[in-house]
Amino acid sequence: MRVFKWSPVFHVNREPSVVPVWFQLPKLPIHYFTKECLFQIVSCLGKPLFVDVATALGVCPSVARICVEIDLLQDLPGRIWIGNEEHGGFW
């Protein structure tokens, strides 16, 4: 059983293509561990929903975990550029 947001295009005999997925960002610099920053990073994948408790509290700085609602029928980027003018960036 799955719980998801109802849509007018829902049909009981068809599996929805939009699902929540947990993404991990390993070795992310700690100054990117704010909810706003993490949501901006993963917004290219889909609709950010929430961060896990360990990420929100900063108790596991080796990896950030974010739940994102994605459409499985769409292609995902192979990599994401993370950075800003002040600190440079990386792939």
CSV table of C-alpha atoms in Angstrom, one decimal:
chain,number,residue,atom,x,y,z
A,1,MET,CA,0.0,0.0,0.0
A,2,ARG,CA,1.2,3.5,-0.8
A,3,VAL,CA,-0.1,6.9,0.3
A,4,PHE,CA,0.1,9.7,-2.2
A,5,LYS,CA,-1.6,13.0,-3.1
A,6,TRP,CA,-4.8,12.5,-5.0
A,7,SER,CA,-5.0,13.7,-8.6
A,8,PRO,CA,-7.9,14.0,-11.0
A,9,VAL,CA,-6.0,11.8,-13.4
A,10,PHE,CA,-5.7,9.0,-10.9
A,11,HIS,CA,-6.9,5.6,-12.2
A,12,VAL,CA,-7.1,2.5,-10.0
A,13,ASN,CA,-5.6,0.3,-12.7
A,14,ARG,CA,-2.6,2.4,-13.5
A,15,GLU,CA,0.5,2.9,-11.4
A,16,PRO,CA,1.3,6.6,-10.9
A,17,SER,CA,4.7,7.7,-12.3
A,18,VAL,CA,5.2,10.4,-9.7
A,19,VAL,CA,6.8,9.0,-6.5
A,20,PRO,CA,8.8,10.2,-3.5
A,21,VAL,CA,12.5,9.2,-3.6
A,22,TRP,CA,15.3,9.7,-1.1
A,23,PHE,CA,18.4,11.2,-2.6
A,24,GLN,CA,21.8,11.3,-0.8
A,25,LEU,CA,24.4,14.0,-1.3
A,26,PRO,CA,27.6,12.6,0.2
A,27,LYS,CA,30.6,14.8,1.2
A,28,LEU,CA,28.5,18.0,0.8
A,29,PRO,CA,30.2,20.9,2.5
A,30,ILE,CA,28.5,21.7,5.8
A,31,HIS,CA,27.6,25.3,4.7
A,32,TYR,CA,25.1,23.8,2.2
A,33,PHE,CA,23.2,21.9,5.0
A,34,THR,CA,20.3,24.4,5.3
A,35,LYS,CA,16.9,23.3,4.1
A,36,GLU,CA,16.7,26.2,1.6
A,37,CYS,CA,20.0,25.4,0.1
A,38,LEU,CA,19.4,21.6,-0.1
A,39,PHE,CA,15.9,22.2,-1.7
A,40,GLN,CA,17.5,24.5,-4.3
A,41,ILE,CA,20.2,21.8,-5.1
A,42,VAL,CA,17.6,19.0,-5.7
A,43,SER,CA,14.9,21.1,-7.3
A,44,CYS,CA,16.3,20.1,-10.7
A,45,LEU,CA,15.3,16.5,-9.9
A,46,GLY,CA,11.8,17.2,-8.9
A,47,LYS,CA,9.7,18.8,-6.1
A,48,PRO,CA,11.7,18.7,-2.8
A,49,LEU,CA,9.5,17.5,0.1
A,50,PHE,CA,11.6,17.4,3.2
A,51,VAL,CA,15.0,16.5,4.7
A,52,ASP,CA,15.6,13.7,7.1
A,53,VAL,CA,16.1,14.4,10.8
A,54,ALA,CA,19.8,13.7,10.9
A,55,THR,CA,20.4,16.2,8.1
A,56,ALA,CA,18.2,18.8,9.6
A,57,LEU,CA,20.0,18.5,13.0
A,58,GLY,CA,23.5,18.3,11.3
A,59,VAL,CA,24.4,15.1,13.3
A,60,CYS,CA,25.6,13.2,10.2
A,61,PRO,CA,27.7,15.7,8.2
A,62,SER,CA,29.1,13.1,5.9
A,63,VAL,CA,25.8,12.9,3.9
A,64,ALA,CA,22.7,15.0,3.3
A,65,ARG,CA,19.4,13.1,2.7
A,66,ILE,CA,16.5,14.8,0.9
A,67,CYS,CA,13.1,13.4,-0.1
A,68,VAL,CA,12.1,14.5,-3.6
A,69,GLU,CA,8.9,13.9,-5.5
A,70,ILE,CA,10.0,12.8,-9.0
A,71,ASP,CA,8.3,11.7,-12.2
A,72,LEU,CA,9.8,8.4,-13.2
A,73,LEU,CA,8.9,9.0,-16.9
A,74,GLN,CA,11.2,12.0,-17.0
A,75,ASP,CA,15.0,11.8,-17.5
A,76,LEU,CA,17.1,12.8,-14.5
A,77,PRO,CA,20.4,14.7,-14.9
A,78,GLY,CA,23.5,12.6,-14.6
A,79,ARG,CA,25.2,15.1,-12.3
A,80,ILE,CA,24.4,18.4,-10.6
A,81,TRP,CA,26.6,21.5,-10.4
A,82,ILE,CA,26.7,22.7,-6.8
A,83,GLY,CA,28.2,26.1,-6.0
A,84,ASN,CA,27.9,29.8,-5.8
A,85,GLU,CA,30.0,32.9,-6.7
A,86,GLU,CA,31.4,33.2,-3.2
A,87,HIS,CA,32.7,29.6,-2.7
A,88,GLY,CA,33.2,28.3,-6.3
A,89,GLY,CA,31.6,25.0,-7.1
A,90,PHE,CA,31.9,21.3,-8.0
A,91,TRP,CA,30.0,18.6,-9.8
